mmCIF file with all atom_site columns, C-alpha atoms and ligand atoms in Angstrom:
data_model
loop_
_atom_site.group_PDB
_atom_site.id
_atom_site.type_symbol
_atom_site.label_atom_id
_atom_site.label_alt_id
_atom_site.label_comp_id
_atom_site.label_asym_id
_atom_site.label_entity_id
_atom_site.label_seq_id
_atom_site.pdbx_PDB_ins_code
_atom_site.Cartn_x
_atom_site.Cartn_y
_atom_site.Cartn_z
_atom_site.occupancy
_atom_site.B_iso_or_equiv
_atom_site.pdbx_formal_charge
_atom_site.auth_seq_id
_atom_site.auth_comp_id
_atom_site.auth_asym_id
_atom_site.auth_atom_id
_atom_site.pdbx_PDB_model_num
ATOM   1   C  CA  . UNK A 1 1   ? 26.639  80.583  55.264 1.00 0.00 ? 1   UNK A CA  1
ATOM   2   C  CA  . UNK A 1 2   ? 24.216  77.898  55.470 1.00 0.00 ? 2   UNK A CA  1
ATOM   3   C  CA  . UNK A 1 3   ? 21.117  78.278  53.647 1.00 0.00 ? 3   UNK A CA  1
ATOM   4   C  CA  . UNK A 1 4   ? 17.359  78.427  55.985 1.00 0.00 ? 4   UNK A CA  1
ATOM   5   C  CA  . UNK A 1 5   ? 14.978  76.338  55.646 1.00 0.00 ? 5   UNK A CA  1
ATOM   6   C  CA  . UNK A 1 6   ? 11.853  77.634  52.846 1.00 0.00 ? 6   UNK A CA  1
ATOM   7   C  CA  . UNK A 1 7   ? 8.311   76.621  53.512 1.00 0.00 ? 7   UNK A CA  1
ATOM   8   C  CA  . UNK A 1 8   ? 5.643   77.547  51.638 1.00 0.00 ? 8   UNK A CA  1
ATOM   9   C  CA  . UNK A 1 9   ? 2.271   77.789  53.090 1.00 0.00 ? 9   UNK A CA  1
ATOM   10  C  CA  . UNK A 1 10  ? -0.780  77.227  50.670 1.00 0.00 ? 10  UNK A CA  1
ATOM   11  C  CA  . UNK A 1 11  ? -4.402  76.855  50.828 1.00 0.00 ? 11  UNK A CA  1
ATOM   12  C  CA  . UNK A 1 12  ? -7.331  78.146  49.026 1.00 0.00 ? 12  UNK A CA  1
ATOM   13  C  CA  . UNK A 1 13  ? -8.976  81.728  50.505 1.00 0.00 ? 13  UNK A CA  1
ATOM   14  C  CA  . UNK A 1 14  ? -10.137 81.392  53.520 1.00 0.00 ? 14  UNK A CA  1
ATOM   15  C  CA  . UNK A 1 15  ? -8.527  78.800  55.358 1.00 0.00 ? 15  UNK A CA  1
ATOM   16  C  CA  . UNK A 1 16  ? -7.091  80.741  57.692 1.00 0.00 ? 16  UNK A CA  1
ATOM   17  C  CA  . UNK A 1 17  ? -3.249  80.502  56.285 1.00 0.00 ? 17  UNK A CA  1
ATOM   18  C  CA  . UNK A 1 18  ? -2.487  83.306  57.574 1.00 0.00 ? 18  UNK A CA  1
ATOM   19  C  CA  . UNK A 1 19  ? -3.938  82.144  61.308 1.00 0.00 ? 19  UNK A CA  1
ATOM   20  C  CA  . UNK A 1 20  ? -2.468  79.225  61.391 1.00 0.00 ? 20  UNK A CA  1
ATOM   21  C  CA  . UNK A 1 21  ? 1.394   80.607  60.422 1.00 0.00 ? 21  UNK A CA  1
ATOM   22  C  CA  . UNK A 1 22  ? 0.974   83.529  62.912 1.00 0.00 ? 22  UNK A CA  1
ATOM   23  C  CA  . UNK A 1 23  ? 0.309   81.446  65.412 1.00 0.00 ? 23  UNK A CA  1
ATOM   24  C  CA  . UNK A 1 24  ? 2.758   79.302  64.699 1.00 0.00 ? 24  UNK A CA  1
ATOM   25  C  CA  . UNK A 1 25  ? 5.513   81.733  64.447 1.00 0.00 ? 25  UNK A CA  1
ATOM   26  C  CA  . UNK A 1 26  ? 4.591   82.734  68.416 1.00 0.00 ? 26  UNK A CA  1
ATOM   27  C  CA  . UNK A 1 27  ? 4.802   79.017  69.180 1.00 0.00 ? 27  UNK A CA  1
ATOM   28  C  CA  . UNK A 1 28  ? 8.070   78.878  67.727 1.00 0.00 ? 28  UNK A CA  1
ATOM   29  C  CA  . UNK A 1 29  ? 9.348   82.212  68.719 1.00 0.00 ? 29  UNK A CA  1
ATOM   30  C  CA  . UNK A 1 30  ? 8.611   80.899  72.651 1.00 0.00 ? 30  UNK A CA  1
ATOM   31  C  CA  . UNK A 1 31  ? 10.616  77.945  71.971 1.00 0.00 ? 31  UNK A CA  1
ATOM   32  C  CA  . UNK A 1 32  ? 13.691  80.565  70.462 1.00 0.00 ? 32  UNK A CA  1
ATOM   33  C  CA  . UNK A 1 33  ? 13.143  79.155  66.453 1.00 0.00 ? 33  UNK A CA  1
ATOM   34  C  CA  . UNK A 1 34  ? 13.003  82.279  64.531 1.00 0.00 ? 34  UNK A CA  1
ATOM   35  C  CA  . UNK A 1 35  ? 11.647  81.831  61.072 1.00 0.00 ? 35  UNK A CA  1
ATOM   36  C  CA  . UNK A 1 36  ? 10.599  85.331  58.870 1.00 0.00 ? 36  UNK A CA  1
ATOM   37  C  CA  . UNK A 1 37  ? 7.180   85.049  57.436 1.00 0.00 ? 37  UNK A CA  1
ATOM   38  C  CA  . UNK A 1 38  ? 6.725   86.898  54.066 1.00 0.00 ? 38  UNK A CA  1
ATOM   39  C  CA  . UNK A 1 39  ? 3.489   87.084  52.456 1.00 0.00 ? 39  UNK A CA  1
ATOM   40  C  CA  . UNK A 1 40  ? 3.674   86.549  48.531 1.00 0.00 ? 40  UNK A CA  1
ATOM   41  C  CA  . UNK A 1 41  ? 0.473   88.541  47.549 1.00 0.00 ? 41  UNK A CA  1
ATOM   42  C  CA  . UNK A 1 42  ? 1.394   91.531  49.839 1.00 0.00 ? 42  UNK A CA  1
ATOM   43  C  CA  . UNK A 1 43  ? 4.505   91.811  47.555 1.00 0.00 ? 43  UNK A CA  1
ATOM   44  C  CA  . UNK A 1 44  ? 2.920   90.842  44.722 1.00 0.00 ? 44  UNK A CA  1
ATOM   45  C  CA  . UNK A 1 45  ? 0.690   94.073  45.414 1.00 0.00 ? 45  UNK A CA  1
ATOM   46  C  CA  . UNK A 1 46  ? 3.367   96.468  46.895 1.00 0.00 ? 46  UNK A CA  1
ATOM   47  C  CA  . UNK A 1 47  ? 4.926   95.849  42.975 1.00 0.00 ? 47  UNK A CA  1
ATOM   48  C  CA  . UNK A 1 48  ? 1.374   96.432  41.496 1.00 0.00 ? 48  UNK A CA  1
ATOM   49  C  CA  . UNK A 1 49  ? 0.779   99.913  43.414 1.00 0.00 ? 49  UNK A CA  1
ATOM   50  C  CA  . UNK A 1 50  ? 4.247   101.205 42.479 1.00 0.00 ? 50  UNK A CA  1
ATOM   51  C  CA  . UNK A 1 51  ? 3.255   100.632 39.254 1.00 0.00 ? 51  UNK A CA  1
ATOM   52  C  CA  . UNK A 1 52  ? -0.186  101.689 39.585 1.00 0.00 ? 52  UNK A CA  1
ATOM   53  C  CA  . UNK A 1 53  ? -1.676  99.096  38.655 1.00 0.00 ? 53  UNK A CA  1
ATOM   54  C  CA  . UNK A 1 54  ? -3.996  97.923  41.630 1.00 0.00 ? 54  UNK A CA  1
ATOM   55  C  CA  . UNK A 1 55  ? -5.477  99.137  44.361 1.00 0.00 ? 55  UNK A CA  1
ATOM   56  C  CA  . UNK A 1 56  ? -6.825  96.407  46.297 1.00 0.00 ? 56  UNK A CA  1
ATOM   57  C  CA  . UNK A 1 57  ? -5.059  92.818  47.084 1.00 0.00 ? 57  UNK A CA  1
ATOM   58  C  CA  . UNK A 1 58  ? -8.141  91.394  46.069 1.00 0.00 ? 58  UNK A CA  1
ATOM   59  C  CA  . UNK A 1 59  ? -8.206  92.795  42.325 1.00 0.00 ? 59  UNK A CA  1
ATOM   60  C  CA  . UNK A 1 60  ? -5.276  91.313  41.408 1.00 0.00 ? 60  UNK A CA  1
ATOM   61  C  CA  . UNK A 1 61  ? -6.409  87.775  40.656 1.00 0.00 ? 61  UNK A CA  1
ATOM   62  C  CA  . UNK A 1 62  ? -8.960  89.553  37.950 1.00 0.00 ? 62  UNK A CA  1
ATOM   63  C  CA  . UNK A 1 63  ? -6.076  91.156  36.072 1.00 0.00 ? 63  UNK A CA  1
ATOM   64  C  CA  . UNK A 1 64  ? -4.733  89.729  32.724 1.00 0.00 ? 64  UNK A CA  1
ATOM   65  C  CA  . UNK A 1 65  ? -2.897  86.619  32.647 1.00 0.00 ? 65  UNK A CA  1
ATOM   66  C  CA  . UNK A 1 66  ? 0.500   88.298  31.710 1.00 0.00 ? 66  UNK A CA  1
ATOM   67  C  CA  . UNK A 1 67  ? 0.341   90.946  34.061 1.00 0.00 ? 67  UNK A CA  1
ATOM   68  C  CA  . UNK A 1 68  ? -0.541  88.777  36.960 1.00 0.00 ? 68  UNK A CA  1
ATOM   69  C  CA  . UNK A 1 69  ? 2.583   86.365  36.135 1.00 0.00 ? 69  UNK A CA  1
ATOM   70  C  CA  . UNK A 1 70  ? 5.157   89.311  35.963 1.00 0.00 ? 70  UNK A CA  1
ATOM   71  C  CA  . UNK A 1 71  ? 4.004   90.987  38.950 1.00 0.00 ? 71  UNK A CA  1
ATOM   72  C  CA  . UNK A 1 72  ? 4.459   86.957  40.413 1.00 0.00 ? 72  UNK A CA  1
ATOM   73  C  CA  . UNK A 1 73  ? 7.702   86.786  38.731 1.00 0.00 ? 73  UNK A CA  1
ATOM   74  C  CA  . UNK A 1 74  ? 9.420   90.210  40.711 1.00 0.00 ? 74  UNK A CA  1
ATOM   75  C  CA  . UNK A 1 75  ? 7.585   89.073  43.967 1.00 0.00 ? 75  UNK A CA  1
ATOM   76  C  CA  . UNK A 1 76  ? 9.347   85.598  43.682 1.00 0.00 ? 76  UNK A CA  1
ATOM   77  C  CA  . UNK A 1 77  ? 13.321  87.462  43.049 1.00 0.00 ? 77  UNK A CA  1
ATOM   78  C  CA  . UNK A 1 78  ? 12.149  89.707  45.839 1.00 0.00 ? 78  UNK A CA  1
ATOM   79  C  CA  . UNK A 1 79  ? 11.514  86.514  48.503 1.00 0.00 ? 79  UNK A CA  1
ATOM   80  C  CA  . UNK A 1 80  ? 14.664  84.864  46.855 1.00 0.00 ? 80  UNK A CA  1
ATOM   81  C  CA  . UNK A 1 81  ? 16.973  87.703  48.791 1.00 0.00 ? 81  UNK A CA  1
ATOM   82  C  CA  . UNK A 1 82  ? 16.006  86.776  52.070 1.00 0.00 ? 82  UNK A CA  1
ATOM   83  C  CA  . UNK A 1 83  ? 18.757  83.661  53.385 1.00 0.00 ? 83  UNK A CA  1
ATOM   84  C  CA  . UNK A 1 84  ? 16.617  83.129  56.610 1.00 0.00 ? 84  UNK A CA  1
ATOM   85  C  CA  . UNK A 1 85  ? 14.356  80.145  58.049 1.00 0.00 ? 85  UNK A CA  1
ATOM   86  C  CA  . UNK A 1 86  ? 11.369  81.587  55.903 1.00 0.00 ? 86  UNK A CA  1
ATOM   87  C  CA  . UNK A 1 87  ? 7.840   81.264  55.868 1.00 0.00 ? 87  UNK A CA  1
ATOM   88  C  CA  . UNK A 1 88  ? 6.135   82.054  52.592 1.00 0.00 ? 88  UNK A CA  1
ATOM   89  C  CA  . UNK A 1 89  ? 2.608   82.339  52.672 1.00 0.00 ? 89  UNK A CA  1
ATOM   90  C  CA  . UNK A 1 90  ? 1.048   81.944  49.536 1.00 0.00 ? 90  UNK A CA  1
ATOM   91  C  CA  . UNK A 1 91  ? -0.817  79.838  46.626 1.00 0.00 ? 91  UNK A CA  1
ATOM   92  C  CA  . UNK A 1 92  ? -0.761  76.632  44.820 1.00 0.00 ? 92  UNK A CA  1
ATOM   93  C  CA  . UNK A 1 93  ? -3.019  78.125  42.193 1.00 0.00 ? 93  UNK A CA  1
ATOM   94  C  CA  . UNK A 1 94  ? -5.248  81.208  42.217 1.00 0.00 ? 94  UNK A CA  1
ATOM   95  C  CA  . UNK A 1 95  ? -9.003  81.087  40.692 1.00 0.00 ? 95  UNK A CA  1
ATOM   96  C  CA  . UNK A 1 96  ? -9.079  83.633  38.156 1.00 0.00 ? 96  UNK A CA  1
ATOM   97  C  CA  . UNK A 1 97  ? -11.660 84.389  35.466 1.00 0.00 ? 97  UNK A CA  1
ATOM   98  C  CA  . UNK A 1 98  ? -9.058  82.321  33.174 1.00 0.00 ? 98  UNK A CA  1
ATOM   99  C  CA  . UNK A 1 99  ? -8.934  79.072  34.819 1.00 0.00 ? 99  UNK A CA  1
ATOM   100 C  CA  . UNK A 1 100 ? -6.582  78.257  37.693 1.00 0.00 ? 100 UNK A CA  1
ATOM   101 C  CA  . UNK A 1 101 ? -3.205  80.356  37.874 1.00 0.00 ? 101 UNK A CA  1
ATOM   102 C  CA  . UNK A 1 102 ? -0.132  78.072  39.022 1.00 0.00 ? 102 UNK A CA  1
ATOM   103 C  CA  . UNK A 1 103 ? 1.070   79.878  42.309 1.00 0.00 ? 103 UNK A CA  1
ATOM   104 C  CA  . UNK A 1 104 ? 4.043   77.949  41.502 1.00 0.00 ? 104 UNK A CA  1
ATOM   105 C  CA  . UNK A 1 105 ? 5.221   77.921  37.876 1.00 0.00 ? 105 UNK A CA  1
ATOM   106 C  CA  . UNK A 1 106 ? 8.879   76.766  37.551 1.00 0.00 ? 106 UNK A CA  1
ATOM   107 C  CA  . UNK A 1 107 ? 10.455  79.797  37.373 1.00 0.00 ? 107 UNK A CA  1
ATOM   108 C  CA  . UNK A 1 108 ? 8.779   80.617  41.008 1.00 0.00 ? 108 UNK A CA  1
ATOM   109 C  CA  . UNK A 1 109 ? 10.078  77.538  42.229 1.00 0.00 ? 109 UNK A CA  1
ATOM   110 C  CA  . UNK A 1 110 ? 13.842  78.066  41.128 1.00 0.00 ? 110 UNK A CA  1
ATOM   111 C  CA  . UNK A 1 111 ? 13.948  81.331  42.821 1.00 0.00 ? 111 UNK A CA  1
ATOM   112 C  CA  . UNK A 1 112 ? 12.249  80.174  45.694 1.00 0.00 ? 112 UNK A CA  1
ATOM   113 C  CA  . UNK A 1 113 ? 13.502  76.123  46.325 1.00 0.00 ? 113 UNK A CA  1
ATOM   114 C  CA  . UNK A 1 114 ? 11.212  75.442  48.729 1.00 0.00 ? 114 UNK A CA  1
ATOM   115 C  CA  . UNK A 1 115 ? 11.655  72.559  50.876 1.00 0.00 ? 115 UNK A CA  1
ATOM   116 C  CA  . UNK A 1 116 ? 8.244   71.633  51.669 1.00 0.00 ? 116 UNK A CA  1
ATOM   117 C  CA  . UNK A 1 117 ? 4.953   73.028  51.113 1.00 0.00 ? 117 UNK A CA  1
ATOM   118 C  CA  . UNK A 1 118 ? 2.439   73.109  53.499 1.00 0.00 ? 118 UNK A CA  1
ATOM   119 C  CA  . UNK A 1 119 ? -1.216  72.102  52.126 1.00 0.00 ? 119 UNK A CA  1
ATOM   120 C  CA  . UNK A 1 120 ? -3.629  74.064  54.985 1.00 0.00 ? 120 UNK A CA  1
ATOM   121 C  CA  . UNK A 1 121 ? -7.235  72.488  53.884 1.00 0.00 ? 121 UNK A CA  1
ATOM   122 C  CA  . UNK A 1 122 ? -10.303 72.069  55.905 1.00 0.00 ? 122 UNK A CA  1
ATOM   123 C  CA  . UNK A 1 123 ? -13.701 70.740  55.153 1.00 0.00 ? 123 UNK A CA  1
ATOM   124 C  CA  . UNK A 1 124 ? -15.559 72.836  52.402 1.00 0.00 ? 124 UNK A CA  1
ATOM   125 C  CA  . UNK A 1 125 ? -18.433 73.578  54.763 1.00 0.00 ? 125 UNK A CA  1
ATOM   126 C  CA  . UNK A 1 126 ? -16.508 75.670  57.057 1.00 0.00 ? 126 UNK A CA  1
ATOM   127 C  CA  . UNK A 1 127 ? -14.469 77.364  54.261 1.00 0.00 ? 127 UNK A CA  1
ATOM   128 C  CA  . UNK A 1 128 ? -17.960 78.825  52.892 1.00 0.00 ? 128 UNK A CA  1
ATOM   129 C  CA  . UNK A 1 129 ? -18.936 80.112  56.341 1.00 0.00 ? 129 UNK A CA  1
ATOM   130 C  CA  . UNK A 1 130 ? -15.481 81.359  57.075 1.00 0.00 ? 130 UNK A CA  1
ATOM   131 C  CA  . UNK A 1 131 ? -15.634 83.299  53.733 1.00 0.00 ? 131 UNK A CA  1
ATOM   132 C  CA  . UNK A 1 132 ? -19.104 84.829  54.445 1.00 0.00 ? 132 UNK A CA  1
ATOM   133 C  CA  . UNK A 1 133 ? -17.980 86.285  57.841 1.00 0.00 ? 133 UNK A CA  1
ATOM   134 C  CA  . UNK A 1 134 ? -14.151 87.746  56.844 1.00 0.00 ? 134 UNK A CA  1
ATOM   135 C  CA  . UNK A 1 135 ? -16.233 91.556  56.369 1.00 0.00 ? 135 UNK A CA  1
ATOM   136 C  CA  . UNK A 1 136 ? -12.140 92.729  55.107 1.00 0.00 ? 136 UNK A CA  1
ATOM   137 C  CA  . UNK A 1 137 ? -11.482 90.787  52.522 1.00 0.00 ? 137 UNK A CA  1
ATOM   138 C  CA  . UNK A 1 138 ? -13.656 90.650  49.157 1.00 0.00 ? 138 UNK A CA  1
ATOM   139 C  CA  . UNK A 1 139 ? -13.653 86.779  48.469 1.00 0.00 ? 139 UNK A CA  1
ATOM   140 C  CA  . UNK A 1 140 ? -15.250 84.977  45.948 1.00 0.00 ? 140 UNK A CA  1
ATOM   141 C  CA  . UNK A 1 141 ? -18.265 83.744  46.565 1.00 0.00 ? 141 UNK A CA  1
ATOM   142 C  CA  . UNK A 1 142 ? -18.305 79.992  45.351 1.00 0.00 ? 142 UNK A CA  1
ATOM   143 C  CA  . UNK A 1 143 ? -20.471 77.198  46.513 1.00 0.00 ? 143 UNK A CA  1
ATOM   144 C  CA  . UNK A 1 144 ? -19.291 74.005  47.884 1.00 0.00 ? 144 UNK A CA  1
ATOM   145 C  CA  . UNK A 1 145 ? -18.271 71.803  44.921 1.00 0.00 ? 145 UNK A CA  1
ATOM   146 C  CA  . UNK A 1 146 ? -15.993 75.041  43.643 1.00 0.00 ? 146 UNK A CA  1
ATOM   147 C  CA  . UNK A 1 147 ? -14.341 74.677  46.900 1.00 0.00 ? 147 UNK A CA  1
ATOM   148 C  CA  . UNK A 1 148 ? -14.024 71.105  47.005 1.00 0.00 ? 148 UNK A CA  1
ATOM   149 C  CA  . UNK A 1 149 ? -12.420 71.417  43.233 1.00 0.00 ? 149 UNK A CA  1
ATOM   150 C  CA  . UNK A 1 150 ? -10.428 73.652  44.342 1.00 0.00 ? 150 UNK A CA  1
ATOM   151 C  CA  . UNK A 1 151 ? -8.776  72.369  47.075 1.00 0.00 ? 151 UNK A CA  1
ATOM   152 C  CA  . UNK A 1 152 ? -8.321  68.742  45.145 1.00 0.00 ? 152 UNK A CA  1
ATOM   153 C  CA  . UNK A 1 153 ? -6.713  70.605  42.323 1.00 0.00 ? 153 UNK A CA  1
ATOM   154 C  CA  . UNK A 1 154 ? -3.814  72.325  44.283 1.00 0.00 ? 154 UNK A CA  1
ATOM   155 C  CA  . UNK A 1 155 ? -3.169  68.708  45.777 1.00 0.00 ? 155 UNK A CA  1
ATOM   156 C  CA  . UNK A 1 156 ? -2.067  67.929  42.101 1.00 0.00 ? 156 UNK A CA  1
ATOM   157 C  CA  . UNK A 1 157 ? -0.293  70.885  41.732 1.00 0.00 ? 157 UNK A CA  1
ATOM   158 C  CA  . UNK A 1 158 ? 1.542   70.299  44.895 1.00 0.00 ? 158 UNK A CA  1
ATOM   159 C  CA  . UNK A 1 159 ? 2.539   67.199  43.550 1.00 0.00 ? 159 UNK A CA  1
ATOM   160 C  CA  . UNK A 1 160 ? 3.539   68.134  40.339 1.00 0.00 ? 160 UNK A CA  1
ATOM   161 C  CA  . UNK A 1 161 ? 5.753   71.348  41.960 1.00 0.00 ? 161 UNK A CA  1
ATOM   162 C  CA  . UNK A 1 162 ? 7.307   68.094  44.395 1.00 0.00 ? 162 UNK A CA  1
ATOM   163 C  CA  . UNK A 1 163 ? 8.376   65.966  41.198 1.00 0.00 ? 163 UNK A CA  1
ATOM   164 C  CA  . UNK A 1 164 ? 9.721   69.378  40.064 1.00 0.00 ? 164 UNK A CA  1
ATOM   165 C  CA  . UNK A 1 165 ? 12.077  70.144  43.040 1.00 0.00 ? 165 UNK A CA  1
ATOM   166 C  CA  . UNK A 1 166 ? 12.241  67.305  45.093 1.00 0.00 ? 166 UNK A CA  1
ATOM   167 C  CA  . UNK A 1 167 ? 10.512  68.966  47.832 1.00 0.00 ? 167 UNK A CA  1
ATOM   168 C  CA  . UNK A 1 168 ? 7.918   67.502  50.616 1.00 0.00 ? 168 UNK A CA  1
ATOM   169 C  CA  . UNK A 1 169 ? 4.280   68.225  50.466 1.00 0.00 ? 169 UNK A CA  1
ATOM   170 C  CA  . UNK A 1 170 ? 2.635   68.410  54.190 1.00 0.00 ? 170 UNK A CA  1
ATOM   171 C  CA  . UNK A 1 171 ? -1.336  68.352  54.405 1.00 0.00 ? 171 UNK A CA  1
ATOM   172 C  CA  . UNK A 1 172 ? -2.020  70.241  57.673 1.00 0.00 ? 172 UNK A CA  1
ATOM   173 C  CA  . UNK A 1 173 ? -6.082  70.519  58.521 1.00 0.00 ? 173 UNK A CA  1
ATOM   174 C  CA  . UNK A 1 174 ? -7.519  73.838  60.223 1.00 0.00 ? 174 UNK A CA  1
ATOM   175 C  CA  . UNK A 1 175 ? -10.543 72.648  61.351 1.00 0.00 ? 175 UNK A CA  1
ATOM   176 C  CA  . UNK A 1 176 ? -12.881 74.724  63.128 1.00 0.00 ? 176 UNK A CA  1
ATOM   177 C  CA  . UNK A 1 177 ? -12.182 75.103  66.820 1.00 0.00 ? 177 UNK A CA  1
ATOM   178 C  CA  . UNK A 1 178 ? -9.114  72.775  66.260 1.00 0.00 ? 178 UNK A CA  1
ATOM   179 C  CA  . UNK A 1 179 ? -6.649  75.388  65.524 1.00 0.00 ? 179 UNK A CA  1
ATOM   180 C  CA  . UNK A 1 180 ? -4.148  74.377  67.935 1.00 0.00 ? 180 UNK A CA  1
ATOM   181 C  CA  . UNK A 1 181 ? -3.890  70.459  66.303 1.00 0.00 ? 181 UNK A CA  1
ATOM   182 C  CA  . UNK A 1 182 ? -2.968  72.500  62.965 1.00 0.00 ? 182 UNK A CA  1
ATOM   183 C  CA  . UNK A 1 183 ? -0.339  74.640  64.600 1.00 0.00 ? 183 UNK A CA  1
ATOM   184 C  CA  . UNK A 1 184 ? 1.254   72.096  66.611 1.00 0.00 ? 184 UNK A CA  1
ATOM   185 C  CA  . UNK A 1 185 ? 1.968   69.891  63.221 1.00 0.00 ? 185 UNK A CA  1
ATOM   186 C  CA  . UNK A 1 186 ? 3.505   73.428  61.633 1.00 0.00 ? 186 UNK A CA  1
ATOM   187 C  CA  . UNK A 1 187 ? 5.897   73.283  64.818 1.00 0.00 ? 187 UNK A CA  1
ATOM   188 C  CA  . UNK A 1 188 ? 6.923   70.003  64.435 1.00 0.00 ? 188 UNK A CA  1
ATOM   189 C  CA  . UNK A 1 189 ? 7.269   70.817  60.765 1.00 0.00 ? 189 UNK A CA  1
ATOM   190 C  CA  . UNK A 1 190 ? 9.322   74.266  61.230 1.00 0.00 ? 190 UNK A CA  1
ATOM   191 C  CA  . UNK A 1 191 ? 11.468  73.668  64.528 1.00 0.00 ? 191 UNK A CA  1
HETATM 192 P  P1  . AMP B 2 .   ? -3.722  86.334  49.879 1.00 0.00 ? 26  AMP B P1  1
HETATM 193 O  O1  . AMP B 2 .   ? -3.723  87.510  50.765 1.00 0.00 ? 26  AMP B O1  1
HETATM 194 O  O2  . AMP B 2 .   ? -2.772  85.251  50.303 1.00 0.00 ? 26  AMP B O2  1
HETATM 195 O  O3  . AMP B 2 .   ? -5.090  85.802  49.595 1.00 0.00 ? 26  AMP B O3  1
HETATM 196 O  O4  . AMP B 2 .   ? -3.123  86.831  48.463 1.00 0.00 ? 26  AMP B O4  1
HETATM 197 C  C1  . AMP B 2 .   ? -3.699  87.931  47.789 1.00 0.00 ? 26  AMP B C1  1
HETATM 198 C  C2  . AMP B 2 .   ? -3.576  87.771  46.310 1.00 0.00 ? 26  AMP B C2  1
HETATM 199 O  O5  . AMP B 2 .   ? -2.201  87.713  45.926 1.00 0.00 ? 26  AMP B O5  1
HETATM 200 C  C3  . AMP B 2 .   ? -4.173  86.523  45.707 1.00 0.00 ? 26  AMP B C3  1
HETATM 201 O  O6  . AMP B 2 .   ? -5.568  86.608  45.559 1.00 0.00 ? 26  AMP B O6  1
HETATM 202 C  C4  . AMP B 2 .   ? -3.468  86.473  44.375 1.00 0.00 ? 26  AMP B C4  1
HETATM 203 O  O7  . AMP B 2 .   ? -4.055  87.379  43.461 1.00 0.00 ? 26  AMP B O7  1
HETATM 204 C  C5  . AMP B 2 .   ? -2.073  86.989  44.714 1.00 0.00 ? 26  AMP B C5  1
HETATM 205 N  N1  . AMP B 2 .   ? -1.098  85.900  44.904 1.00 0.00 ? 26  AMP B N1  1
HETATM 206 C  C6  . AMP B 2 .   ? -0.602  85.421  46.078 1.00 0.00 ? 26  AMP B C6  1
HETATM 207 N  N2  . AMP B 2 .   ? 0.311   84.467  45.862 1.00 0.00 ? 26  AMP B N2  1
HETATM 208 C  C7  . AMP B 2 .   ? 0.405   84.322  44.507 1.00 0.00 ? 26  AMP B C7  1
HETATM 209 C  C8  . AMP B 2 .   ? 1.195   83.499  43.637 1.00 0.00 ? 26  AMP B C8  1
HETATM 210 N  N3  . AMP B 2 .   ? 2.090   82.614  44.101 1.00 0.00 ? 26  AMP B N3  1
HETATM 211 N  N4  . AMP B 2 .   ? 1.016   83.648  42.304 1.00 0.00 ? 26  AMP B N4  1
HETATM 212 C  C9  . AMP B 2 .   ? 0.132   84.507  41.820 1.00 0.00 ? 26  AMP B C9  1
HETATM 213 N  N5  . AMP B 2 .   ? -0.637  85.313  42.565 1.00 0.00 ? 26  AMP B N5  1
HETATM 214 C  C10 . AMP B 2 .   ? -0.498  85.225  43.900 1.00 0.00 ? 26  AMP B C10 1
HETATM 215 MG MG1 . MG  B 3 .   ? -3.973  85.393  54.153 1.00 0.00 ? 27  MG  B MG1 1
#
């Protein structure tokens, strides 16, 4: 059986991963590429509320260190079941009250062996303004230079989890009113 292809979508909160890979699934889908898209954090949480741990997605990234990484570890051997083309949307590193948590840590990456990751970055601007208007999400509230920090440091990350498996790293931008230049550079990337 041959193996699918893994690509992992990143990008700090707010975006608009999760816009840009749905939309590029129904690209792909009308040109008959399937890929399965599995969210990391909505596993991540399904483990958390069986243990009763959480109750909001959003909570998570405030609990301790240890608890965050083992709830990431049984996400990642969850993911590492499925054999299809598969999109995994996710993070290079999550802001917590601790410092930056690798989305990524090597024992992620060996269950996962991505491919390529996918970088999804705009300008910092329009990151703040999309936070302030997502009314379902609690988000954290940073100014510009957090965001701009932010978005520089999971570059390094992606290119420290590249030296680790040999993977590609892929910056695609999702810049306001310009989603459909960001989706068609996912569809080159995924068919
Ligand atoms: P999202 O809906 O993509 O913003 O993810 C919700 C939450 O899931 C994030 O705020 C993190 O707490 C958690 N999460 C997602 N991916 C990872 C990961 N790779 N490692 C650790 N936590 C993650
Ligand atoms: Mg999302």
């Amino acid at each position: 059986m041959s193996k699918g292809k893994k690509v992992v979508i990143t990008g700090v909160p707010g975006v608009g991963k999760t816009t840009v890979i749905d939309a590029s699934m129904e690209a792909l889908k009308a040109e008959g590429v399937a890929y399965t898209s599995i969210n990391f954090g909505t596993c991540m949480f399904e483990v958390g509320c069986d243990q009763g741990i959480v109750n909001d997605r959003d909570e998570m990234r405030k609990l301790d260190q240890d608890v965050q990484r083992e709830l990431q570890k049984t996400a990642a051997k969850v993911i590492a079941r499925i054999t299809d083309n598969t999109i995994i949307d996710t993070h290079c590193t999550v802001s917590t009250p601790a410092g930056y948590l690798a989305g990524l840590p090597s024992w992620v990456l060996e269950e996962l062996k991505p491919d390529i990751i996918v970088l999804v970055e705009t300008d910092e601007d329009q990151i703040l303004k999309r936070r302030l208007s997502d009314t379902s999400r609690s988000r954290d509230m940073e100014g510009y230079v957090a965001i701009k920090d932010h978005q520089r440091y999971n570059r390094y990350m992606a290119a420290s989890y590249s030296m680790l498996t040999g993977c590609t790293v892929k910056i695609v931008r999702n810049l306001d009113f310009l989603l459909e230049n960001a989706v068609s550079e996912m569809v080159e990337l995924l068919r």
